[in-house]
Short mmCIF file of C-alpha atoms in Angstrom, two decimals:
data_model
loop_
_atom_site.label_atom_id
_atom_site.label_comp_id
_atom_site.label_asym_id
_atom_site.label_seq_id
_atom_site.Cartn_x
_atom_site.Cartn_y
_atom_site.Cartn_z
CA MET A 1 54.12 69.51 117.26
CA LYS A 2 53.82 71.11 113.88
CA LYS A 3 56.44 70.21 111.30
CA PHE A 4 57.70 72.61 108.72
CA ILE A 5 60.41 73.41 106.40
CA TYR A 6 62.34 76.05 108.43
CA ILE A 7 63.65 73.38 110.80
CA ILE A 8 65.73 71.85 107.94
CA LEU A 9 67.84 75.00 108.06
CA ALA A 10 70.01 73.50 110.78
CA GLY A 11 73.68 73.15 109.57
CA PHE A 12 73.42 75.43 106.54
CA THR A 13 74.88 78.86 106.59
CA LEU A 14 74.37 81.49 103.95
CA SER A 15 74.59 85.25 103.84
CA CYS A 16 74.48 88.06 101.48
CA THR A 17 75.33 91.80 102.14
CA ASP A 18 75.69 92.91 98.43
CA LEU A 19 72.70 92.33 96.29
CA ASP A 20 74.91 92.28 93.14
CA LEU A 21 76.83 89.30 94.29
CA ARG A 22 76.08 85.63 95.04
CA PRO A 23 75.31 84.62 98.48
CA GLU A 24 78.17 83.27 100.55
CA PHE A 25 78.18 79.63 101.36
CA GLY A 26 80.00 77.68 104.01
CA GLU A 27 81.13 75.47 101.10
CA THR A 28 81.42 76.40 97.49
CA GLY A 29 78.39 75.68 95.36
CA ASN A 30 79.77 72.63 93.50
CA ILE A 31 80.66 70.97 96.77
CA ALA A 32 77.52 71.99 98.81
CA PHE A 33 74.99 70.93 96.34
CA GLN A 34 76.28 67.46 95.55
CA ASP A 35 74.10 66.52 98.58
CA VAL A 36 70.38 67.00 97.84
CA LYS A 37 69.83 67.67 101.50
CA ASN A 38 71.83 70.91 101.16
CA LEU A 39 69.55 71.99 98.29
CA GLU A 40 66.59 71.43 100.58
CA ARG A 41 68.36 73.51 103.27
CA TYR A 42 68.87 76.33 100.73
CA MET A 43 65.20 76.28 99.86
CA ALA A 44 64.46 76.34 103.56
CA LYS A 45 66.56 79.48 103.88
CA ILE A 46 64.52 81.24 101.14
CA TYR A 47 61.18 80.30 102.93
CA ALA A 48 62.68 81.48 106.15
CA ALA A 49 63.78 84.81 104.63
CA TYR A 50 60.15 85.93 104.69
CA SER A 51 60.02 85.68 108.47
CA LEU A 52 63.41 85.22 110.08
CA THR A 53 66.14 87.81 110.19
CA GLY A 54 69.41 85.85 110.07
CA GLN A 55 71.43 82.80 110.97
CA GLN A 56 70.95 82.93 114.65
CA GLY A 57 67.56 83.30 116.40
CA PRO A 58 66.30 85.54 117.56
CA ALA A 59 69.17 87.85 116.61
CA GLY A 60 72.98 88.01 116.39
CA ASP A 61 73.87 87.11 112.73
CA ALA A 62 71.66 89.23 110.58
CA ASP A 63 71.19 88.69 106.75
CA LEU A 64 71.08 92.52 106.38
CA ALA A 65 73.04 95.12 108.28
CA LEU A 66 70.79 98.03 107.45
CA VAL A 67 69.45 99.19 110.88
CA ASN A 68 70.54 98.98 114.50
CA ASP A 69 67.63 96.68 115.48
CA GLU A 70 67.72 93.36 113.82
CA GLY A 71 64.04 92.75 114.62
CA PHE A 72 63.23 95.52 112.22
CA THR A 73 64.63 93.51 109.38
CA SER A 74 62.02 90.74 109.55
CA TYR A 75 60.37 90.98 106.10
CA ILE A 76 56.86 90.09 107.16
CA ARG A 77 57.06 92.72 110.00
CA ALA A 78 58.33 95.30 107.46
CA TYR A 79 55.59 94.30 105.05
CA TRP A 80 52.82 94.55 107.61
CA LYS A 81 53.93 98.01 108.66
CA ALA A 82 53.81 99.15 105.07
CA GLN A 83 50.35 97.64 104.41
CA GLU A 84 48.75 98.55 107.84
CA LEU A 85 50.47 101.56 109.53
CA THR A 86 49.82 103.65 106.44
CA THR A 87 46.08 103.05 106.73
CA ASP A 88 43.04 103.43 108.97
CA GLU A 89 43.58 100.04 110.60
CA ALA A 90 46.75 100.57 112.66
CA VAL A 91 49.10 103.07 114.42
CA ILE A 92 52.23 102.67 116.32
CA ALA A 93 53.54 104.46 119.37
CA TRP A 94 57.22 103.97 118.96
CA GLN A 95 59.59 106.81 118.00
CA ASP A 96 62.39 105.03 116.16
CA ALA A 97 63.65 107.16 113.27
CA GLY A 98 61.23 107.11 110.41
CA ILE A 99 58.43 104.91 111.95
CA GLN A 100 56.00 107.69 112.63
CA ASP A 101 56.38 108.71 108.94
CA LEU A 102 54.49 105.66 108.17
CA ASN A 103 51.56 106.80 110.28
CA THR A 104 51.59 110.29 108.82
CA HIS A 105 52.59 109.59 105.20
CA THR A 106 55.64 111.79 105.39
CA TRP A 107 58.26 109.10 104.58
CA SER A 108 61.21 109.79 102.14
CA SER A 109 63.71 107.76 100.14
CA ASP A 110 65.97 107.79 103.28
CA ASN A 111 63.33 106.01 105.52
CA GLN A 112 64.97 103.07 107.12
CA PHE A 113 61.70 100.97 107.06
CA VAL A 114 61.37 101.64 103.34
CA LYS A 115 64.94 100.52 102.86
CA VAL A 116 64.40 97.32 104.83
CA LEU A 117 61.39 96.49 102.78
CA TYR A 118 63.16 97.01 99.45
CA TYR A 119 66.41 95.24 100.24
CA ARG A 120 64.60 92.33 101.93
CA LEU A 121 62.55 91.79 98.77
CA PHE A 122 65.59 91.82 96.60
CA LEU A 123 67.53 89.63 98.94
CA ILE A 124 64.79 86.98 98.64
CA ILE A 125 64.92 87.56 94.84
CA SER A 126 68.71 87.19 94.83
CA TYR A 127 68.66 84.06 96.91
CA SER A 128 66.00 82.62 94.52
CA ASN A 129 67.97 83.40 91.33
CA ASP A 130 71.08 81.79 92.79
CA PHE A 131 69.18 78.69 93.85
CA LEU A 132 67.88 78.30 90.36
CA GLU A 133 71.22 78.87 88.81
CA GLN A 134 72.79 76.24 91.13
CA SER A 135 70.11 73.51 90.55
CA THR A 136 69.84 73.30 86.76
CA SER A 137 69.51 69.70 85.45
CA ASP A 138 72.97 69.90 83.86
CA LEU A 139 74.65 70.85 87.06
CA LEU A 140 72.68 68.28 89.11
CA SER A 141 73.60 65.63 86.63
CA ASP A 142 77.22 66.55 86.90
CA TYR A 143 76.81 66.27 90.74
CA GLY A 144 75.71 62.65 90.25
CA TYR A 145 72.05 63.10 91.24
CA ASP A 146 69.96 59.93 90.59
CA ASP A 147 66.47 60.09 89.28
CA GLN A 148 64.81 60.37 92.66
CA GLU A 149 67.05 63.16 93.62
CA MET A 150 66.54 64.94 90.42
CA ALA A 151 62.73 64.84 90.94
CA LEU A 152 63.15 66.22 94.47
CA ALA A 153 65.30 69.00 93.09
CA GLN A 154 62.71 69.88 90.38
CA ASN A 155 60.09 70.16 93.14
CA TYR A 156 62.28 72.39 95.15
CA ARG A 157 62.87 74.65 92.03
CA ASN A 158 59.05 74.96 91.52
CA GLU A 159 58.57 76.07 95.09
CA VAL A 160 61.49 78.65 94.80
CA ARG A 161 59.93 80.02 91.58
CA PHE A 162 56.82 80.67 93.57
CA LEU A 163 58.74 82.36 96.38
CA ARG A 164 60.44 84.55 93.79
CA ALA A 165 57.17 85.34 92.10
CA MET A 166 55.54 86.35 95.39
CA ALA A 167 58.56 88.58 96.14
CA TYR A 168 58.06 90.25 92.77
CA TRP A 169 54.48 90.68 93.30
CA HIS A 170 55.19 92.47 96.61
CA ALA A 171 57.74 94.59 94.94
CA LEU A 172 55.43 95.49 92.23
CA ASP A 173 52.68 96.41 94.66
CA LEU A 174 54.95 98.52 96.91
CA PHE A 175 57.51 100.10 94.53
CA ARG A 176 55.97 99.54 91.06
CA ASN A 177 58.89 100.48 88.92
CA ILE A 178 61.48 97.80 89.67
CA PRO A 179 64.26 95.87 87.96
CA LEU A 180 63.21 92.43 86.74
CA VAL A 181 66.35 90.37 87.31
CA THR A 182 66.43 86.52 87.11
CA ILE A 183 70.05 85.80 87.13
CA ILE A 184 72.98 86.71 89.40
CA THR A 185 74.91 89.39 87.69
CA THR A 186 77.30 92.28 88.52
CA ASP A 187 75.72 94.50 85.84
CA PHE A 188 73.56 97.38 86.94
CA PRO A 189 69.99 96.28 86.68
CA VAL A 190 67.54 98.67 84.86
CA GLN A 191 63.88 99.04 85.77
CA ASP A 192 61.27 97.15 83.70
CA SER A 193 57.72 98.48 83.20
CA PRO A 194 54.96 97.31 85.59
CA GLU A 195 53.37 95.47 82.74
CA GLU A 196 56.57 93.47 82.14
CA VAL A 197 56.95 92.56 85.80
CA PHE A 198 53.23 91.67 85.95
CA ASP A 199 53.43 89.39 82.80
CA PHE A 200 56.52 87.69 84.27
CA ILE A 201 54.72 86.83 87.55
CA ALA A 202 51.72 85.71 85.79
CA GLU A 203 53.75 83.38 83.47
CA GLU A 204 55.80 82.01 86.30
CA LEU A 205 52.83 80.99 88.23
CA GLU A 206 51.14 79.45 85.12
CA ALA A 207 54.37 77.45 84.45
CA ILE A 208 54.57 75.90 87.94
CA GLU A 209 50.92 75.44 88.81
CA SER A 210 50.51 71.87 87.53
CA GLU A 211 53.90 70.91 88.79
CA LEU A 212 53.15 71.60 92.47
CA PRO A 213 51.45 69.26 95.01
CA ASP A 214 47.71 69.30 95.31
CA PRO A 215 46.23 71.47 98.13
CA GLN A 216 47.29 70.28 101.56
CA GLN A 217 49.56 67.58 100.05
CA ASN A 218 52.86 69.37 100.76
CA GLN A 219 54.70 69.60 104.00
CA TYR A 220 53.10 72.24 106.31
CA GLY A 221 54.28 75.80 105.53
CA ARG A 222 55.26 74.90 102.00
CA VAL A 223 53.84 75.79 98.65
CA ASP A 224 51.10 73.87 96.87
CA LYS A 225 48.66 74.62 94.02
CA ALA A 226 46.29 76.49 96.26
CA ALA A 227 49.02 78.99 97.17
CA VAL A 228 49.62 79.59 93.50
CA TRP A 229 45.87 80.15 92.94
CA MET A 230 45.60 82.58 95.75
CA LEU A 231 48.64 84.61 94.52
CA GLN A 232 47.22 84.49 90.98
CA ALA A 233 43.86 85.91 92.37
CA LYS A 234 45.80 88.57 94.28
CA LEU A 235 47.71 89.63 91.08
CA TYR A 236 44.70 89.66 88.87
CA LEU A 237 42.36 91.45 91.28
CA ASN A 238 44.91 94.29 91.43
CA ALA A 239 45.90 94.17 87.89
CA GLU A 240 44.03 97.35 86.91
CA VAL A 241 46.14 99.24 89.51
CA TYR A 242 49.39 97.79 88.31
CA THR A 243 48.75 97.77 84.42
CA GLY A 244 45.61 99.66 83.76
CA ASN A 245 43.91 96.55 82.43
CA ASP A 246 41.45 94.39 84.26
CA TYR A 247 41.81 90.71 84.75
CA TYR A 248 38.64 90.15 86.91
CA SER A 249 37.57 86.98 84.94
CA GLU A 250 41.12 85.44 85.52
CA ALA A 251 40.74 86.28 89.23
CA VAL A 252 37.40 84.49 89.45
CA ALA A 253 38.81 81.42 87.56
CA ALA A 254 41.78 81.21 90.08
CA LEU A 255 39.42 81.68 93.03
CA GLU A 256 36.96 78.94 91.81
CA LYS A 257 39.88 76.55 92.06
CA VAL A 258 40.45 77.48 95.70
CA LEU A 259 36.94 77.37 96.46
CA ASN A 260 36.53 73.87 95.09
CA GLY A 261 39.47 72.73 97.27
CA PRO A 262 39.54 71.01 100.60
CA TYR A 263 39.36 74.18 102.79
CA SER A 264 36.56 75.23 105.02
CA ILE A 265 35.64 78.13 107.25
CA GLU A 266 36.47 77.44 110.95
CA ASP A 267 33.56 77.83 113.33
CA ASP A 268 36.03 79.82 115.56
CA TYR A 269 37.26 82.99 113.91
CA GLN A 270 40.11 83.33 116.43
CA LEU A 271 41.53 80.01 115.82
CA ASN A 272 43.24 81.53 112.71
CA PHE A 273 45.34 83.73 114.97
CA ARG A 274 46.25 81.63 117.96
CA ALA A 275 49.28 79.44 118.88
CA ASP A 276 47.59 76.33 117.42
CA ASN A 277 46.42 77.98 114.18
CA HIS A 278 48.34 75.35 112.28
CA THR A 279 45.17 73.14 112.94
CA SER A 280 42.86 75.54 111.08
CA ASN A 281 41.45 74.16 107.87
CA GLU A 282 40.84 77.76 106.79
CA LEU A 283 44.51 78.60 106.34
CA ILE A 284 45.78 78.16 102.89
CA PHE A 285 49.38 79.32 103.14
CA THR A 286 51.15 80.49 106.20
CA LEU A 287 54.59 81.75 107.42
CA PRO A 288 55.19 79.20 110.27
CA SER A 289 56.33 80.42 113.65
CA ASP A 290 57.50 78.29 116.56
CA GLY A 291 58.68 79.73 119.91
CA ILE A 292 61.57 77.28 120.09
CA GLN A 293 62.59 76.59 116.53
CA THR A 294 62.11 80.00 114.81
CA GLN A 295 62.68 82.70 117.24
CA SER A 296 62.71 86.26 115.88
CA TYR A 297 61.29 89.62 116.77
CA GLY A 298 59.21 89.81 113.78
CA SER A 299 56.13 87.97 112.36
CA THR A 300 53.46 87.23 114.96
CA THR A 301 55.83 87.78 117.93
CA PHE A 302 55.73 91.47 116.87
CA LEU A 303 51.95 91.41 116.29
CA THR A 304 51.32 89.90 119.61
CA ASN A 305 53.78 91.64 121.98
CA GLY A 306 53.53 94.89 120.09
CA SER A 307 49.83 95.03 120.77
CA ILE A 308 50.08 94.67 124.57
CA GLY A 309 50.49 97.64 126.96
CA GLY A 310 48.47 99.94 129.22
CA ASN A 311 46.10 97.93 131.47
CA MET A 312 46.74 94.67 129.60
CA THR A 313 48.22 91.67 131.14
CA SER A 314 50.78 89.86 129.02
CA SER A 315 50.07 86.45 130.35
CA ASP A 316 46.45 86.85 129.24
CA TYR A 317 47.82 86.38 125.67
CA GLY A 318 50.46 83.77 126.43
CA THR A 319 53.49 85.98 126.39
CA SER A 320 55.80 87.85 128.80
CA GLY A 321 56.20 90.81 126.34
CA ALA A 322 54.43 94.09 126.44
CA TRP A 323 55.97 96.35 123.81
CA ALA A 324 53.22 98.91 123.98
CA GLY A 325 53.07 99.87 120.27
CA LEU A 326 50.19 98.84 118.00
CA ARG A 327 46.63 100.12 118.19
CA THR A 328 43.93 101.08 115.81
CA THR A 329 41.90 104.14 114.81
CA ARG A 330 38.21 105.00 115.29
CA ASN A 331 37.57 104.28 111.71
CA LEU A 332 38.11 100.63 112.08
CA VAL A 333 36.20 100.45 115.40
CA GLU A 334 33.17 102.18 113.87
CA LEU A 335 32.83 99.64 111.10
CA PHE A 336 31.53 97.12 113.71
CA PRO A 337 27.99 97.36 115.21
CA ASP A 338 29.57 97.62 118.65
CA GLU A 339 33.14 97.60 120.15
CA THR A 340 32.59 94.84 122.55
CA GLY A 341 32.43 91.92 120.10
CA ASP A 342 29.06 90.80 121.61
CA ILE A 343 27.26 91.42 118.31
CA ASP A 344 30.12 90.76 115.79
CA SER A 345 32.67 88.63 117.36
CA ARG A 346 35.40 89.78 114.96
CA ALA A 347 35.61 93.01 116.96
CA ILE A 348 38.61 92.16 119.10
CA PHE A 349 39.43 95.43 120.90
CA PHE A 350 40.88 96.18 124.41
CA THR A 351 39.31 99.29 125.57
CA ASP A 352 40.06 99.53 129.40
CA GLY A 353 42.27 102.62 129.95
CA GLN A 354 42.37 103.20 126.15
CA THR A 355 40.78 106.13 124.47
CA LEU A 356 39.08 105.81 121.10
CA ASP A 357 40.59 109.08 119.62
CA ILE A 358 44.33 109.65 119.18
CA ALA A 359 45.63 113.03 120.11
CA ASP A 360 49.26 111.82 120.37
CA LEU A 361 50.37 108.89 118.17
CA THR A 362 53.28 108.02 120.55
CA VAL A 363 51.02 107.33 123.53
CA PHE A 364 49.99 103.68 123.70
CA THR A 365 46.75 104.26 125.67
CA GLU A 366 45.42 106.60 122.83
CA GLY A 367 43.61 104.32 120.37
CA TYR A 368 42.07 100.93 121.18
CA ALA A 369 44.46 98.01 121.39
CA VAL A 370 43.83 95.01 119.15
CA PRO A 371 44.91 91.71 120.71
CA LYS A 372 43.88 89.71 117.56
CA TYR A 373 47.06 87.59 117.64
CA THR A 374 47.72 85.55 120.68
CA ASN A 375 50.24 83.03 121.96
CA LEU A 376 47.47 80.90 123.60
CA THR A 377 46.02 77.72 122.17
CA THR A 378 42.30 77.09 121.72
CA GLU A 379 42.37 75.30 125.05
CA GLY A 380 43.97 78.28 126.63
CA GLU A 381 47.41 76.80 127.00
CA GLN A 382 50.61 78.99 126.47
CA GLY A 383 52.70 78.47 123.49
CA SER A 384 55.99 76.84 123.66
CA ASN A 385 57.88 79.93 124.63
CA THR A 386 56.67 83.00 126.70
CA GLU A 387 58.69 85.43 124.56
CA PHE A 388 58.27 84.13 120.96
CA SER A 389 54.96 83.20 119.44
CA ASP A 390 53.74 79.94 118.02
CA ALA A 391 51.01 81.53 116.01
CA ASP A 392 51.75 81.30 112.14
CA TYR A 393 51.32 84.37 110.01
CA PRO A 394 48.25 83.82 107.89
CA LEU A 395 49.30 85.06 104.46
CA PHE A 396 46.33 83.35 102.54
CA ARG A 397 43.15 82.11 104.14
CA LEU A 398 39.73 81.03 102.78
CA ALA A 399 37.84 83.92 104.05
CA ASP A 400 39.85 86.28 101.79
CA ALA A 401 39.18 84.02 98.91
CA TYR A 402 35.42 84.42 99.60
CA LEU A 403 35.74 88.12 99.72
CA MET A 404 37.85 88.33 96.75
CA TYR A 405 35.42 86.22 94.77
CA ALA A 406 32.53 88.47 95.64
CA GLU A 407 34.48 91.57 94.64
CA ALA A 408 35.70 90.08 91.32
CA VAL A 409 32.16 89.00 90.53
CA LEU A 410 30.77 92.44 91.25
CA ARG A 411 33.53 93.97 89.08
CA GLY A 412 32.29 92.02 86.11
CA GLY A 413 34.62 89.03 86.31
CA GLY A 414 31.84 86.48 85.78
CA GLY A 415 30.86 83.86 88.41
CA SER A 416 27.67 83.95 90.43
CA GLU A 417 26.34 86.82 92.56
CA ALA A 418 24.25 84.25 94.40
CA THR A 419 27.26 82.22 95.18
CA ALA A 420 29.03 85.35 96.28
CA LEU A 421 26.21 86.38 98.53
CA GLY A 422 26.27 82.82 100.07
CA TYR A 423 29.96 83.08 100.84
CA ILE A 424 29.52 86.55 102.57
CA ASN A 425 26.72 85.39 104.73
CA GLU A 426 28.76 82.30 105.78
CA LEU A 427 31.37 84.62 107.16
CA ARG A 428 28.79 86.91 108.85
CA GLU A 429 26.99 83.87 110.38
CA ARG A 430 30.20 82.80 111.95
CA ALA A 431 30.74 86.46 113.15
CA TYR A 432 27.33 86.89 114.62
CA GLY A 433 26.62 83.32 115.71
CA ASP A 434 23.44 83.20 113.68
CA ALA A 435 21.80 84.57 110.64
CA SER A 436 20.94 87.99 112.26
CA GLY A 437 23.85 89.66 110.41
CA ASN A 438 23.03 88.23 106.96
CA ILE A 439 22.69 90.58 104.07
CA THR A 440 20.48 90.54 100.95
CA ALA A 441 21.57 90.72 97.27
CA SER A 442 20.72 94.38 97.39
CA ASN A 443 23.26 94.92 100.10
CA LEU A 444 26.15 93.26 98.16
CA THR A 445 27.87 96.20 96.80
CA LEU A 446 31.53 97.13 96.32
CA ASP A 447 31.31 99.55 99.15
CA PHE A 448 30.06 96.81 101.40
CA ILE A 449 32.77 94.44 100.25
CA LEU A 450 35.42 97.06 101.19
CA ASN A 451 34.06 97.51 104.61
CA GLU A 452 33.51 93.73 105.11
CA ARG A 453 37.12 93.11 104.05
CA ALA A 454 38.23 95.38 106.96
CA ARG A 455 35.85 93.65 109.42
CA GLU A 456 37.05 90.15 108.47
CA LEU A 457 40.80 90.79 107.51
CA TYR A 458 41.96 93.76 109.58
CA TRP A 459 45.71 93.48 110.75
CA GLU A 460 46.36 90.75 108.17
CA GLY A 461 48.33 92.98 105.71
CA HIS A 462 45.64 93.80 103.17
CA ARG A 463 44.30 97.21 103.85
CA ARG A 464 46.70 99.48 101.98
CA ALA A 465 46.22 97.53 98.75
CA ASP A 466 42.43 97.39 99.30
CA LEU A 467 42.11 101.23 99.71
CA ILE A 468 44.20 101.80 96.62
CA ARG A 469 42.23 99.34 94.58
CA PHE A 470 39.03 101.10 95.62
CA GLY A 471 40.49 104.55 94.93
CA LEU A 472 40.30 105.65 98.58
CA TYR A 473 43.89 105.66 99.79
CA THR A 474 45.10 108.89 98.38
CA GLY A 475 43.19 112.12 97.98
CA GLY A 476 40.67 113.37 100.40
CA GLU A 477 37.49 111.46 99.67
CA TYR A 478 38.30 109.18 102.54
CA THR A 479 40.31 110.19 105.58
CA TRP A 480 41.24 108.73 108.89
CA PRO A 481 43.12 110.09 111.99
CA TRP A 482 46.61 111.23 111.16
CA LYS A 483 46.32 110.59 107.34
CA GLY A 484 48.46 113.28 105.80
CA ASN A 485 50.02 114.25 109.26
CA ASN A 486 46.70 115.81 110.37
CA ILE A 487 45.01 114.83 113.56
CA ASP A 488 41.47 114.66 111.75
CA GLY A 489 43.02 113.31 108.49
CA ALA A 490 43.77 115.11 105.34
CA SER A 491 44.12 114.67 101.50
CA ILE A 492 47.43 113.09 100.33
CA SER A 493 49.10 113.12 97.00
CA ASP A 494 48.66 110.19 94.51
CA HIS A 495 52.37 109.55 94.47
CA LEU A 496 52.16 108.03 97.91
CA GLU A 497 50.32 105.02 96.52
CA ILE A 498 53.88 103.58 96.06
CA PHE A 499 57.03 103.92 98.10
CA PRO A 500 60.21 105.50 96.88
CA ILE A 501 63.26 103.62 95.64
CA PRO A 502 65.75 103.94 98.53
CA ALA A 503 68.26 106.78 98.05
CA THR A 504 71.12 104.42 98.74
CA ASP A 505 70.01 102.19 95.71
CA LEU A 506 69.79 105.35 93.42
CA ALA A 507 73.34 106.34 94.58
CA ALA A 508 74.73 102.83 93.82
CA ASN A 509 72.99 102.19 90.59
CA PRO A 510 73.00 105.12 87.93
CA GLU A 511 70.52 103.18 85.83
CA LEU A 512 67.58 103.54 88.19
CA ASP A 513 65.06 106.44 88.24
CA GLN A 514 63.11 107.52 91.36
CA ASN A 515 59.52 107.01 91.46
CA ASP A 516 57.50 110.23 90.58
CA GLY A 517 56.87 112.64 93.36
CA TYR A 518 59.94 111.72 95.43
#
């Protein structure tokens, strides 16, 4: 059985419905945190806020009362939709209010899925700010912490600073013009510049890097140095989008630390998405899932069950759910040499009874299904629960580090093109089963990297940011079915690179300005 931090949540209740206020505890802070175990439980709540939806799994005591379906409020589910449904990699058949707007780029500041994304992020930030205020050295000394407890508390603080930095990175990427708030306050927050938010994230990661455990030396599912290096690489690789300045050499430096670590590419690509993917040495940082301990309708339960419908049999994927929602477009399929996976094994498509083209987004059988995530183990055994997945969500994995390194090198960040070529061919040899898919130095171009990122990383929450970084998300140079609410794809405005500030937040805070174009 895998062990991870979320299990420590037992016995600790915390909720927050107003982002200007402190979270509410079962006990007042100065009583609750006299016990270091409660500090650990609070940290566990912040980790869990990325995947779970409330105090009672799978539903029943939600953190946020924004929508009728609590499952919609899973952060990683909302994040995945924002990064994938808005691109050529995924569409969804459901007709809940506002969800088709993501497929067609017609969302507004009233869209419920945009609201969930925004408020979830700032809930995580609010929890983190409060944790850091409640765990200062002076307060813990007053609580009577001994040296060992003080050291533990400092470790927890470093992890929470990472979780807050990651939330701010997502907020910067998705909304760009956001308030940078590091304390709990009733004052109206004002927006900071993207450059200021970028600098804050970079400084926080630099400050905690040396204080965190070495790679693979923390409890499973918790932050270590390698998670910091991956987040630094993500931040720096996209810095030109966020700030207008390039940080490719900094991205290479961070990635070289990852690449010199203890990780390795697994022989079996699909191990990274199975119920036993916690055994993969390729995964660097995950959001753990467990069908018994962490039940929710988000994360990989959504990705597994949401991808099953039509002629598919749920039990073939270790689940009883068939939510008939998620498929892909022909653009992704055509990046592979064939759709069967016989040549490139990463092509995981279900085609029986499915059409390649999508005339109606709301019909599950239009568009190939993508059963990339499964609740079966490598041995073919079902996960611990037939309804909720055991597969952990792969936030950071080594294959992504390989691809980011190659891209940063090609963009002038230093490093070695020969080394980059070796990394790419290692991925392709796994995919092809031999060297028949290997490329030469002349093939290693930025266009190739973008396509290879799709082949390797599709449905892992990277595509929107990738297309934006390559200048192909907006405009009409690159289109895909239903881009711009057109069956064949159409040009879309540049303002759609980021999402609007929710209308409800603008109404509540007169200091905020809406993002341009909304």
